[in-house]
mmCIF file of C-alpha atoms in Angstrom:
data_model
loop_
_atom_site.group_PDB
_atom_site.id
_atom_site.type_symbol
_atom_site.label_atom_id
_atom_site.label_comp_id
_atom_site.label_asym_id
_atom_site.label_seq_id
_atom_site.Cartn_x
_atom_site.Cartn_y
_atom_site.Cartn_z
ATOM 1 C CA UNK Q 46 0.000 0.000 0.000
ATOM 2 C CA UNK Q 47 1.181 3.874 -0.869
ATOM 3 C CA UNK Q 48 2.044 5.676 2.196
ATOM 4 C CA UNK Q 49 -0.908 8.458 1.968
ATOM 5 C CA UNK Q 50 -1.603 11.389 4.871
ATOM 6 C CA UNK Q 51 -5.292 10.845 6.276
ATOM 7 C CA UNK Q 52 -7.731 13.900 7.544
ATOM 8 C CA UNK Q 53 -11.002 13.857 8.457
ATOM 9 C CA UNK Q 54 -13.559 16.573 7.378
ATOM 10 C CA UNK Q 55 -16.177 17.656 9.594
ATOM 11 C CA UNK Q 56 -18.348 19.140 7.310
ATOM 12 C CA UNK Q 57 -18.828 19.533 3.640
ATOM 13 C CA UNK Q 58 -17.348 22.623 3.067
ATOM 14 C CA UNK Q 59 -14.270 21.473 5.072
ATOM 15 C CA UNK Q 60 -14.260 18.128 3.003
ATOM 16 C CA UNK Q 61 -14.321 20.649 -0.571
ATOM 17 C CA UNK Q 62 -11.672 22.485 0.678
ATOM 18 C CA UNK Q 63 -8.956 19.637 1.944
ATOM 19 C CA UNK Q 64 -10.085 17.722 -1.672
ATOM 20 C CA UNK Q 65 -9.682 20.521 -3.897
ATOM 21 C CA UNK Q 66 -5.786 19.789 -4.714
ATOM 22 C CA UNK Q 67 -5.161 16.565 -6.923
ATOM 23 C CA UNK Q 68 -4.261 13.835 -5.736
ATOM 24 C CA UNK Q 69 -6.855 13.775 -3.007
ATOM 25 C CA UNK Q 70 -9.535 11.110 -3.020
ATOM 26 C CA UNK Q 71 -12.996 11.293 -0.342
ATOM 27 C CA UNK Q 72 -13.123 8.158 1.772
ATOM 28 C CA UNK Q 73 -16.489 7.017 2.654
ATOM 29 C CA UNK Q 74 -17.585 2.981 4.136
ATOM 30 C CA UNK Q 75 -14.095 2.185 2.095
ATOM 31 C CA UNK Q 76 -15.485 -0.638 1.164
ATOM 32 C CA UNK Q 77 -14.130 -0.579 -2.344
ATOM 33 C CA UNK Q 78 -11.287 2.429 -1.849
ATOM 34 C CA UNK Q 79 -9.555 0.438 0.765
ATOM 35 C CA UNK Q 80 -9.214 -2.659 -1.546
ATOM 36 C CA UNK Q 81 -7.902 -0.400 -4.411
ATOM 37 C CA UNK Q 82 -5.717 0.893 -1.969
ATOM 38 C CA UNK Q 83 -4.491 -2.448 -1.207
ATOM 39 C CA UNK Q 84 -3.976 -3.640 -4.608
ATOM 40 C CA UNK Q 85 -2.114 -0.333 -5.696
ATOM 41 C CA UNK Q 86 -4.493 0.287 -8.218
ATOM 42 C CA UNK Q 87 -5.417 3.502 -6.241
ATOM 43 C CA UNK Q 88 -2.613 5.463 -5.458
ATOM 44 C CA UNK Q 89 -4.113 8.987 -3.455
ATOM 45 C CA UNK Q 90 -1.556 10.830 -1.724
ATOM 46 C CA UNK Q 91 -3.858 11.833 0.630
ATOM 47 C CA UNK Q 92 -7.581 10.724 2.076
ATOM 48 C CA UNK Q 93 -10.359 12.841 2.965
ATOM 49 C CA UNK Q 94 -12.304 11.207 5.490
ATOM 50 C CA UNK Q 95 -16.075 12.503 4.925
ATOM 51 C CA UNK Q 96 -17.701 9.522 6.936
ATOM 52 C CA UNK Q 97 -18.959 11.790 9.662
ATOM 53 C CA UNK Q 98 -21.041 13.959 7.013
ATOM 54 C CA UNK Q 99 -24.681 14.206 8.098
ATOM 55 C CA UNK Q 100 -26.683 10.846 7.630
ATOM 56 C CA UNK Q 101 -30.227 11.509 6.763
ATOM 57 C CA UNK Q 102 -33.302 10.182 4.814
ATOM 58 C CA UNK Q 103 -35.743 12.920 4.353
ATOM 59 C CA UNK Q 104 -39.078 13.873 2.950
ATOM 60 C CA UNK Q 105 -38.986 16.511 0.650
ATOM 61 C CA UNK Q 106 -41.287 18.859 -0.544
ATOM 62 C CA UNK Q 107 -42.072 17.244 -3.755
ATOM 63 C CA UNK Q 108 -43.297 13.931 -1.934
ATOM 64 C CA UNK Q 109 -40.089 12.086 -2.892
ATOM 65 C CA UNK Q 110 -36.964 11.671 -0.617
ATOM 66 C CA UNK Q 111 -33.082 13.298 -0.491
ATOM 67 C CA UNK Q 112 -30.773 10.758 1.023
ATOM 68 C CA UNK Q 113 -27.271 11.782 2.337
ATOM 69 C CA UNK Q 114 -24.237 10.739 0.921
ATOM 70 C CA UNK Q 115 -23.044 9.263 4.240
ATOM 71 C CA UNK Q 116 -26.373 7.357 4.844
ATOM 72 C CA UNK Q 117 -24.847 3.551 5.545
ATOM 73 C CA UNK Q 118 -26.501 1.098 2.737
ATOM 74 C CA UNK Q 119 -27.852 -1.198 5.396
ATOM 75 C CA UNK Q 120 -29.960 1.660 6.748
ATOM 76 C CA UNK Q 121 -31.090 3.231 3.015
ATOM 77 C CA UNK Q 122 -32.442 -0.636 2.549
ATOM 78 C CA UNK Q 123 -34.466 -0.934 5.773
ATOM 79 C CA UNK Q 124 -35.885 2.443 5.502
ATOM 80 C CA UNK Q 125 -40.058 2.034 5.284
ATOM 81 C CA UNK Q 126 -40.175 4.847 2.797
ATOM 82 C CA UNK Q 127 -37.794 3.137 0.528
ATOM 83 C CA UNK Q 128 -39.135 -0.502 1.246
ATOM 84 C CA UNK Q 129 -42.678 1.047 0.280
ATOM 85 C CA UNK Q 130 -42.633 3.661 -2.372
ATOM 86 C CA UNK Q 131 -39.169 1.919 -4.307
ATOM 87 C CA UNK Q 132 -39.104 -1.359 -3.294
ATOM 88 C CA UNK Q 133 -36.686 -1.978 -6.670
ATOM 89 C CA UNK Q 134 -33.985 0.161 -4.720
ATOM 90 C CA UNK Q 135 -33.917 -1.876 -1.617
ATOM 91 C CA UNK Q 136 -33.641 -5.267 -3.116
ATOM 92 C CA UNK Q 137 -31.116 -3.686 -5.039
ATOM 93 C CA UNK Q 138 -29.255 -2.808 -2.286
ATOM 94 C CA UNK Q 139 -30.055 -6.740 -0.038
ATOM 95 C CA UNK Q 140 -28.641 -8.184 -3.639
ATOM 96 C CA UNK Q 141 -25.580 -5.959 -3.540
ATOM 97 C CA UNK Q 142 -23.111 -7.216 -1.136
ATOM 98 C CA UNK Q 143 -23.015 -9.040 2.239
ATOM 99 C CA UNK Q 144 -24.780 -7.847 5.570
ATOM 100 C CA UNK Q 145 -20.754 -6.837 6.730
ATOM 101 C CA UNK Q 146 -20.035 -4.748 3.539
ATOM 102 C CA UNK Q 147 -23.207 -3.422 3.381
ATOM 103 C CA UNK Q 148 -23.419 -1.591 7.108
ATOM 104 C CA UNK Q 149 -20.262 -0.362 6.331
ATOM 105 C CA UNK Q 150 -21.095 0.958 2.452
ATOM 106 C CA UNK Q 151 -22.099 4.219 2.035
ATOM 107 C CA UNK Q 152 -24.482 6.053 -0.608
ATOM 108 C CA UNK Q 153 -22.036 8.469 -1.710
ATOM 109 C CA UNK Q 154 -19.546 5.461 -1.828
ATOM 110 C CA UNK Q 155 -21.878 3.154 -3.746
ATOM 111 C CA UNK Q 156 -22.123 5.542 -7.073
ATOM 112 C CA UNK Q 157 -18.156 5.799 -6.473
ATOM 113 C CA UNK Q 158 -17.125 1.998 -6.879
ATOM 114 C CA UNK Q 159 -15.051 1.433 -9.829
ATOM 115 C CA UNK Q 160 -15.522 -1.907 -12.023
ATOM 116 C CA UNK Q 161 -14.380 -5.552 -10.910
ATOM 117 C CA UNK Q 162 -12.850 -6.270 -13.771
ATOM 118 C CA UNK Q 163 -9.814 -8.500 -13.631
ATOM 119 C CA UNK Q 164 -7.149 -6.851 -15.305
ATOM 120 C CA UNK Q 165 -8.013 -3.366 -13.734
ATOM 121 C CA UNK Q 166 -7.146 -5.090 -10.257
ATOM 122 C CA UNK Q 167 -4.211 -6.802 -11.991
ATOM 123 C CA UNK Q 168 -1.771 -4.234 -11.363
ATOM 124 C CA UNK Q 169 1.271 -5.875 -11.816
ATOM 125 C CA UNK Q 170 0.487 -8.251 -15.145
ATOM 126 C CA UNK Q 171 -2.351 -6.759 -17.449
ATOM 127 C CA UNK Q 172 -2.981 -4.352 -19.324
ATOM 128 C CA UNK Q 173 -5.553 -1.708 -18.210
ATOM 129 C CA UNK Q 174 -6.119 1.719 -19.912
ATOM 130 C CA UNK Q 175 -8.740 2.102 -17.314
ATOM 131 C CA UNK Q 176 -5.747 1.561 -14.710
ATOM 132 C CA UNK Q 177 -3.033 2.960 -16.814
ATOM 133 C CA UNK Q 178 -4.359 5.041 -20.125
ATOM 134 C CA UNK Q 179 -2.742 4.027 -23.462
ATOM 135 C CA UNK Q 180 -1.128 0.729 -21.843
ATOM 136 C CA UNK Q 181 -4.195 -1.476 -23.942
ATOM 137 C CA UNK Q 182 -7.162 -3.730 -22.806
ATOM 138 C CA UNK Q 183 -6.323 -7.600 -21.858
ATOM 139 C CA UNK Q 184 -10.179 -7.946 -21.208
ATOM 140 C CA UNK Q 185 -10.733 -7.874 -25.053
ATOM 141 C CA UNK Q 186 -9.113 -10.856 -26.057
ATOM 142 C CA UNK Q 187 -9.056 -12.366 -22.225
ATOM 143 C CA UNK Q 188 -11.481 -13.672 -20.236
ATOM 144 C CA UNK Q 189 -14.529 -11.564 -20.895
ATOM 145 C CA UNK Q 190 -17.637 -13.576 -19.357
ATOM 146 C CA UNK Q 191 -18.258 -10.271 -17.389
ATOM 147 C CA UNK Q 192 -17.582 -7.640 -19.272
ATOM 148 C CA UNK Q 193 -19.938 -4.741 -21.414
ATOM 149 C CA UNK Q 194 -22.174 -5.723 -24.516
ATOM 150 C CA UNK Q 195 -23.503 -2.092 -25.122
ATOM 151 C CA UNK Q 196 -21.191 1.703 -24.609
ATOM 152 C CA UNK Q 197 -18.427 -0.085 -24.969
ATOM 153 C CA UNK Q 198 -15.249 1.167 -26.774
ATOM 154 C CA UNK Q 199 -12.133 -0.144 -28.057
ATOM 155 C CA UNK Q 200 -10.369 1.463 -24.941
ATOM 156 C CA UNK Q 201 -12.079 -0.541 -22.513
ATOM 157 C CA UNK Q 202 -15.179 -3.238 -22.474
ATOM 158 C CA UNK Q 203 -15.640 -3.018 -18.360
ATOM 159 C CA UNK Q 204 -18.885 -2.608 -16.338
ATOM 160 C CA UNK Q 205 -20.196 -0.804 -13.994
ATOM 161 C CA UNK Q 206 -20.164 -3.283 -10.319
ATOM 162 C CA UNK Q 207 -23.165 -1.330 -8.965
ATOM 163 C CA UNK Q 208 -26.606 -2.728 -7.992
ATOM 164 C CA UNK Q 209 -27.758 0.167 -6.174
ATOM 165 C CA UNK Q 210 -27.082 2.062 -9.182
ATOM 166 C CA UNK Q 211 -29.107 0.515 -11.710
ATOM 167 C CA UNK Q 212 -32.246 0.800 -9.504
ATOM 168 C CA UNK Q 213 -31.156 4.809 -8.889
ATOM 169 C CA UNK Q 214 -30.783 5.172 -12.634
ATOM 170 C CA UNK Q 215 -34.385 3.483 -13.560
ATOM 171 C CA UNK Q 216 -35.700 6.081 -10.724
ATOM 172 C CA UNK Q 217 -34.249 9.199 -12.157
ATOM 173 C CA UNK Q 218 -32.170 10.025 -9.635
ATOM 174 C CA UNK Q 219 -30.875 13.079 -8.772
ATOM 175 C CA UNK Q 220 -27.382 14.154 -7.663
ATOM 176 C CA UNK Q 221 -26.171 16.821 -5.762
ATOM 177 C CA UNK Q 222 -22.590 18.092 -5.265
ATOM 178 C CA UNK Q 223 -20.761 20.482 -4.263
ATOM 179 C CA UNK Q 224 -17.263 21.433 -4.984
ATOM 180 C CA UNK Q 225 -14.540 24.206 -5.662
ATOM 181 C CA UNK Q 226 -17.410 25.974 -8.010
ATOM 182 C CA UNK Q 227 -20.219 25.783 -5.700
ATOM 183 C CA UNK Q 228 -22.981 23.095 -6.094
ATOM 184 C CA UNK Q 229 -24.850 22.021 -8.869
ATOM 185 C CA UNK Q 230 -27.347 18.934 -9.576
ATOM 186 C CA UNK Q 231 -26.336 16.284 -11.686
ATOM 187 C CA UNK Q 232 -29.209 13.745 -13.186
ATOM 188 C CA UNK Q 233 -28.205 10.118 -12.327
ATOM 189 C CA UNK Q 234 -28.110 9.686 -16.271
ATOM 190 C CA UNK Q 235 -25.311 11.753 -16.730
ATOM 191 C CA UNK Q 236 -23.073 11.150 -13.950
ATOM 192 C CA UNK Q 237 -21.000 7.865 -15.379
ATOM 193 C CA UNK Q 238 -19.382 8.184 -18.466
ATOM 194 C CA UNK Q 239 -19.429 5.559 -21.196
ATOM 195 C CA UNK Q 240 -15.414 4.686 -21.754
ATOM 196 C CA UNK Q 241 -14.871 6.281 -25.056
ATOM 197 C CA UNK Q 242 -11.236 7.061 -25.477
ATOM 198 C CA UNK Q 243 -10.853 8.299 -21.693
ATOM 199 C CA UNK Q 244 -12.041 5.238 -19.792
ATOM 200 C CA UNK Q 245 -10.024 6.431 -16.822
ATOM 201 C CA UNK Q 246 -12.631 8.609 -15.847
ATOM 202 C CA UNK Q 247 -15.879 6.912 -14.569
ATOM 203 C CA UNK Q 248 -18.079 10.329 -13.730
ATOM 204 C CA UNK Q 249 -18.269 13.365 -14.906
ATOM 205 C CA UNK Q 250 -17.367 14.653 -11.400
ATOM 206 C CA UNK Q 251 -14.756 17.308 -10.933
ATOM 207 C CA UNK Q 252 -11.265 16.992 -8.410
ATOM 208 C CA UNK Q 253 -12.861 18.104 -4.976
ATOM 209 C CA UNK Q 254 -16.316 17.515 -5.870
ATOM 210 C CA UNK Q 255 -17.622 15.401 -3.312
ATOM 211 C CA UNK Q 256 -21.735 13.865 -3.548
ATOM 212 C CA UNK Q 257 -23.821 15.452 -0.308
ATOM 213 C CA UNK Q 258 -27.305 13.747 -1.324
ATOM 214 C CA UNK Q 259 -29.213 11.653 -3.835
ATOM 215 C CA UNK Q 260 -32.915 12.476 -4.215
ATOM 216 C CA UNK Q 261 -35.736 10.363 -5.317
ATOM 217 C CA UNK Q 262 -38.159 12.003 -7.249
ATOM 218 C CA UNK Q 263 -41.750 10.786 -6.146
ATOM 219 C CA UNK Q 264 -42.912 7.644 -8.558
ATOM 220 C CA UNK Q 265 -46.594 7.412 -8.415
ATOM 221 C CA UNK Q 266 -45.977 3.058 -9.284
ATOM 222 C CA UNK Q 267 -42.612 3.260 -7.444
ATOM 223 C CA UNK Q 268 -44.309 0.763 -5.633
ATOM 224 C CA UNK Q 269 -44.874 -1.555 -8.343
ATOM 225 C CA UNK Q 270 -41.128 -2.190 -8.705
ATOM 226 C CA UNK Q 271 -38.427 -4.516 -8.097
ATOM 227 C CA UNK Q 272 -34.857 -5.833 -8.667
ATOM 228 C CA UNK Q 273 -33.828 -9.347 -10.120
ATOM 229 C CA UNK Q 274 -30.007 -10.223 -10.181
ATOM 230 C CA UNK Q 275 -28.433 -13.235 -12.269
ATOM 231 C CA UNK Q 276 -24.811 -14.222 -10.852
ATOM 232 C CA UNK Q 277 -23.224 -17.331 -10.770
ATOM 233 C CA UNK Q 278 -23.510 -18.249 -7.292
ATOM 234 C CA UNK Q 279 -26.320 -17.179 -5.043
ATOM 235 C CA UNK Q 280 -24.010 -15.284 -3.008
ATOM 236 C CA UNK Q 281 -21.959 -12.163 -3.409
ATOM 237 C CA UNK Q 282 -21.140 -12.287 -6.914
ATOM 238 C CA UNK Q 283 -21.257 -9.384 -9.433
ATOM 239 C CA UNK Q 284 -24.545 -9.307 -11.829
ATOM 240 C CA UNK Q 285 -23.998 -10.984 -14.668
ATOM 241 C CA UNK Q 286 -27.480 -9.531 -15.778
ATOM 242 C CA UNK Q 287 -29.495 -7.377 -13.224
ATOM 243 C CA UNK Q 288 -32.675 -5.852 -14.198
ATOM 244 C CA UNK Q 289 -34.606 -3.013 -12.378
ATOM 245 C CA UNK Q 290 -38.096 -2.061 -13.590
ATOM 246 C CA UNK Q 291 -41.464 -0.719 -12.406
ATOM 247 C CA UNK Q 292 -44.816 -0.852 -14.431
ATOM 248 C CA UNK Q 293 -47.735 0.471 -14.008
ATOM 249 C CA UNK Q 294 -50.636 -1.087 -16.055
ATOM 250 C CA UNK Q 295 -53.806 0.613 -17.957
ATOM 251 C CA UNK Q 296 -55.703 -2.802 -18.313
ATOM 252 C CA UNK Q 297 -54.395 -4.639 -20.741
ATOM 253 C CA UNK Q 298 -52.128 -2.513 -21.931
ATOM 254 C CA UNK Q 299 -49.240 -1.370 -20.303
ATOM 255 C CA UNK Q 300 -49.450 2.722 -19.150
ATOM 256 C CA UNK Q 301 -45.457 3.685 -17.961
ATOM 257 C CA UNK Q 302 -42.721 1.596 -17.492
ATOM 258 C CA UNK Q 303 -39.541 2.383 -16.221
ATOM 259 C CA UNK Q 304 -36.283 -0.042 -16.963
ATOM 260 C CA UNK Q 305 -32.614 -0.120 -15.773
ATOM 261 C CA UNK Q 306 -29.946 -3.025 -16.846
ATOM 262 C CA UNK Q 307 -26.792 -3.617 -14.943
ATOM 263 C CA UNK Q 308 -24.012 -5.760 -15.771
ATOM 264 C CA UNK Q 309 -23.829 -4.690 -19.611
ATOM 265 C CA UNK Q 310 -22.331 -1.265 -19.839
ATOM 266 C CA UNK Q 311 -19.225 0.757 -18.208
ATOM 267 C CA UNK Q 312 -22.818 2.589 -16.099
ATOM 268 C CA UNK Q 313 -25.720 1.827 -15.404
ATOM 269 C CA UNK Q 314 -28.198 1.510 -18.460
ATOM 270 C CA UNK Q 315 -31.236 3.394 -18.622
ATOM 271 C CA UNK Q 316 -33.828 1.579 -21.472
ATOM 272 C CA UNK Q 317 -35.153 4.215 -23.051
ATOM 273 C CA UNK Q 318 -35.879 2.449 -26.294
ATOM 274 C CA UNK Q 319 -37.357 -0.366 -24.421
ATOM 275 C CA UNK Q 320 -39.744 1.712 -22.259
ATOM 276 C CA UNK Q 321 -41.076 3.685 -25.820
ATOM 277 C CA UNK Q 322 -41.132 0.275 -26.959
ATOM 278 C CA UNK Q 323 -43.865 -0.550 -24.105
ATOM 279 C CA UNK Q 324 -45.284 1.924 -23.531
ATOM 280 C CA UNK Q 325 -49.424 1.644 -24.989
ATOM 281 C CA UNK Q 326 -48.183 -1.463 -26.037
ATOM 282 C CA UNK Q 327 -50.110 -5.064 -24.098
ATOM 283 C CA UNK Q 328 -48.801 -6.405 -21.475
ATOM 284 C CA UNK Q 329 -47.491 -10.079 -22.877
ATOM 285 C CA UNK Q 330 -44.243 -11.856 -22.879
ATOM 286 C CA UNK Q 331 -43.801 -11.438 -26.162
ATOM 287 C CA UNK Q 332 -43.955 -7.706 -26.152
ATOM 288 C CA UNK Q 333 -41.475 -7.812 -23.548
ATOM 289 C CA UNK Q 334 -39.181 -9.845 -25.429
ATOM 290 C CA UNK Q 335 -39.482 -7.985 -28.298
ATOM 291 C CA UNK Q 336 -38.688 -4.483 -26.395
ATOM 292 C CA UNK Q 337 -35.616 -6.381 -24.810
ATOM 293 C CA UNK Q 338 -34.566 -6.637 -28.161
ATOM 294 C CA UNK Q 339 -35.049 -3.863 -29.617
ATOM 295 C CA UNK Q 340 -32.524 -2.439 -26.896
ATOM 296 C CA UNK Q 341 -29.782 -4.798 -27.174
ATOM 297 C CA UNK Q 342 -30.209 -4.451 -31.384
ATOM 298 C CA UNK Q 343 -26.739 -3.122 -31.060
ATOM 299 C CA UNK Q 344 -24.749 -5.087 -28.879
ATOM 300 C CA UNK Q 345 -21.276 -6.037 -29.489
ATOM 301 C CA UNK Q 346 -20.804 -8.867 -27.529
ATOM 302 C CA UNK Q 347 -17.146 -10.660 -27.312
ATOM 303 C CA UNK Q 348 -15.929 -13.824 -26.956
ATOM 304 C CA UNK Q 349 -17.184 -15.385 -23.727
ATOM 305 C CA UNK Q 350 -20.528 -13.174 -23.220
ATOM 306 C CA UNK Q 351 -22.592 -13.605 -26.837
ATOM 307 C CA UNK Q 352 -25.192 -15.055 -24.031
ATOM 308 C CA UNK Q 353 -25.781 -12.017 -22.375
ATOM 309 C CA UNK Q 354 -28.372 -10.538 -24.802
ATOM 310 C CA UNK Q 355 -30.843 -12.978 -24.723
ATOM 311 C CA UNK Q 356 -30.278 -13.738 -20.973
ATOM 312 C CA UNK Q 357 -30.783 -10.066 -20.046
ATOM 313 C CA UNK Q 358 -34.262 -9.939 -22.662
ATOM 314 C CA UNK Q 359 -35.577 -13.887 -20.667
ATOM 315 C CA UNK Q 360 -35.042 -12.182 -17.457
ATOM 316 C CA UNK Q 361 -36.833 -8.434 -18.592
ATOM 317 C CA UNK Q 362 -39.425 -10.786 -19.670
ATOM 318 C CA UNK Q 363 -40.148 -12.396 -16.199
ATOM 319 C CA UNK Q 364 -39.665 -9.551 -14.572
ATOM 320 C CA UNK Q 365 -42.415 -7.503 -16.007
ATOM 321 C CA UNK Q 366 -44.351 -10.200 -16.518
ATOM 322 C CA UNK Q 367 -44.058 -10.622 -12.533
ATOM 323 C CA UNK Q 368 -44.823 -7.024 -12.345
ATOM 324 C CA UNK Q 369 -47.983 -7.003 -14.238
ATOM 325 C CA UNK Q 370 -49.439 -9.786 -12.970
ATOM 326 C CA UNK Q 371 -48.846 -8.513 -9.311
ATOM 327 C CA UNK Q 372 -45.892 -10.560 -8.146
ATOM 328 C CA UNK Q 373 -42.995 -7.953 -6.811
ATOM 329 C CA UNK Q 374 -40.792 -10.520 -4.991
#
């Protein structure tokens, strides 16, 4: 591990100002930091510790709720507001990680993680431009069972690790930071980055910018939602498809729809051209099959994950199908 100096911030405005030179990284749960850390792949000279940020799930005035950056995941997931009006974003959470990681994990920390990809944590034998930018991609011609079938480049084919963050993106999320500028809003959409030629960069966050809240808009069939996660092995394991959708149904016919993939992409993947796809359109299997694949029309897939189009449309498929028919577990 890099010898690094550690301070702790005491409020935002303190935590801007220490973070503001680069070279500085924020330190949440450390959940995923500290094992970058550990693996050299992170290298920070020094650590802002922001864990002692305010904590808080509130109401707002809009009926939906702003959750601070320092609220622990465990708490986010057992919160009756959540469990009730976007169920999708607690099972998220339950599917992400163990009971240990996940009272530890932070919300701010969550949207932070960086991808799981081998050869980014193989600091000493791959090539990562992710890691190291210009140095190549060993996940292209390596073992790529994981790795992205859509927004991927020839710079880099990783994905996003998050489940929280699919669910967050199908809600339509809202950021808010605040940094050396002052604070703006970000829309969940537009805080990762697809990898393009710059896949070093995961968010379109500035150095010192550090996340004080996410708020949920209100979702008037929030409640109609839910989270399904394919993975290898029932426990702990990155999505190999996850899915995170809510519906809301005009009889036969299907009124709104909101969809979120994970595991395909460098971020989480909002499916816009799936939900125009169903929306008006009747609530059947095959119409959900057929809007799965109308989204993943252009998908590159590589060697080892040509499956993971027609596994992430089967598993759309049961999902809404769960959803209209009134199932949400």
């Amino acid at each position: 591990m890099t010898p690094f100096t550690y301070l702790r911030a005491t409020d935002a405005s303190e935590a801007v100002r220490l973070g503001a030179d680069a070279g500085t990284a924020f330190l949440g749960g450390g959940t995923n930091l500290v094992d970058l850390l550990r693996e050299t792949v992170a290298r920070p000279e020094r650590l802002v510790d922001v864990s002692a940020l305010p904590a808080t799930i509130e109401e707002t005035d809009a009926g939906g709720l702003m959750i601070g950056a320092a609220v622990r995941n465990t708490a986010l997931a057992e919160h009756r507001a959540v469990r009730t009006r976007y169920p999708m974003l607690a099972r998220a959470i339950l599917a992400g990680a163990s009971a240990q990681i996940r009272n530890m994990a932070t919300m701010g920390g969550n949207l932070l993680q960086r991808t799981r990809c081998t050869y980014f944590y193989d600091s000493d034998g791959s090539r990562c431009n992710k890691r190291l930018p210009g140095s190549g991609c060993d996940a292209r011609e390596g073992f790529n069972r994981i790795h992205a079938v859509l927004g991927a480049s020839e710079a880099c084919v990783a994905t996003h690790p998050s489940d929280m963050c699919v669910a967050l993106a199908a809600l339509d999320a809202i950021v808010h930071v605040t940094g050396p500028a002052g604070p703006r809003s970000i829309a969940f959409g537009d805080l990762h980055r697809l990898p393009g030629d710059a896949p070093d960069r995961d968010t379109t966050l500035t150095q010192g910018e550090l996340i004080q809240a996410v708020e949920l808009p209100p979702l008037d069939f929030g409640g109609t939602s839910t989270y399904r996660k394919v993975r290898d092995r029932a426990s702990y394991a990155f999505a190999l498809i996850s899915v995170a959708a809510a519906l809301r149904r005009d009889g036969d016919r299907i009124a709104d729809v909101r969809i979120a993939f994970g595991g395909v992409a460098h971020k989480p993947w909002r499916a816009t051209k799936a939900e125009a796809a169903l929306r008006g359109a009747p609530a059947t299997h095959q119409t959900f099959l057929d809007a799965a694949a109308l989204e993943f029309e252009e998908a590159r897939p590589l060697r080892d994950n040509a499956f993971k189009p027609a596994l992430a449309g089967r598993t759309l498929a049961a999902v809404l199908q769960a959803l209209a028919s009134g199932e949400t577990t």
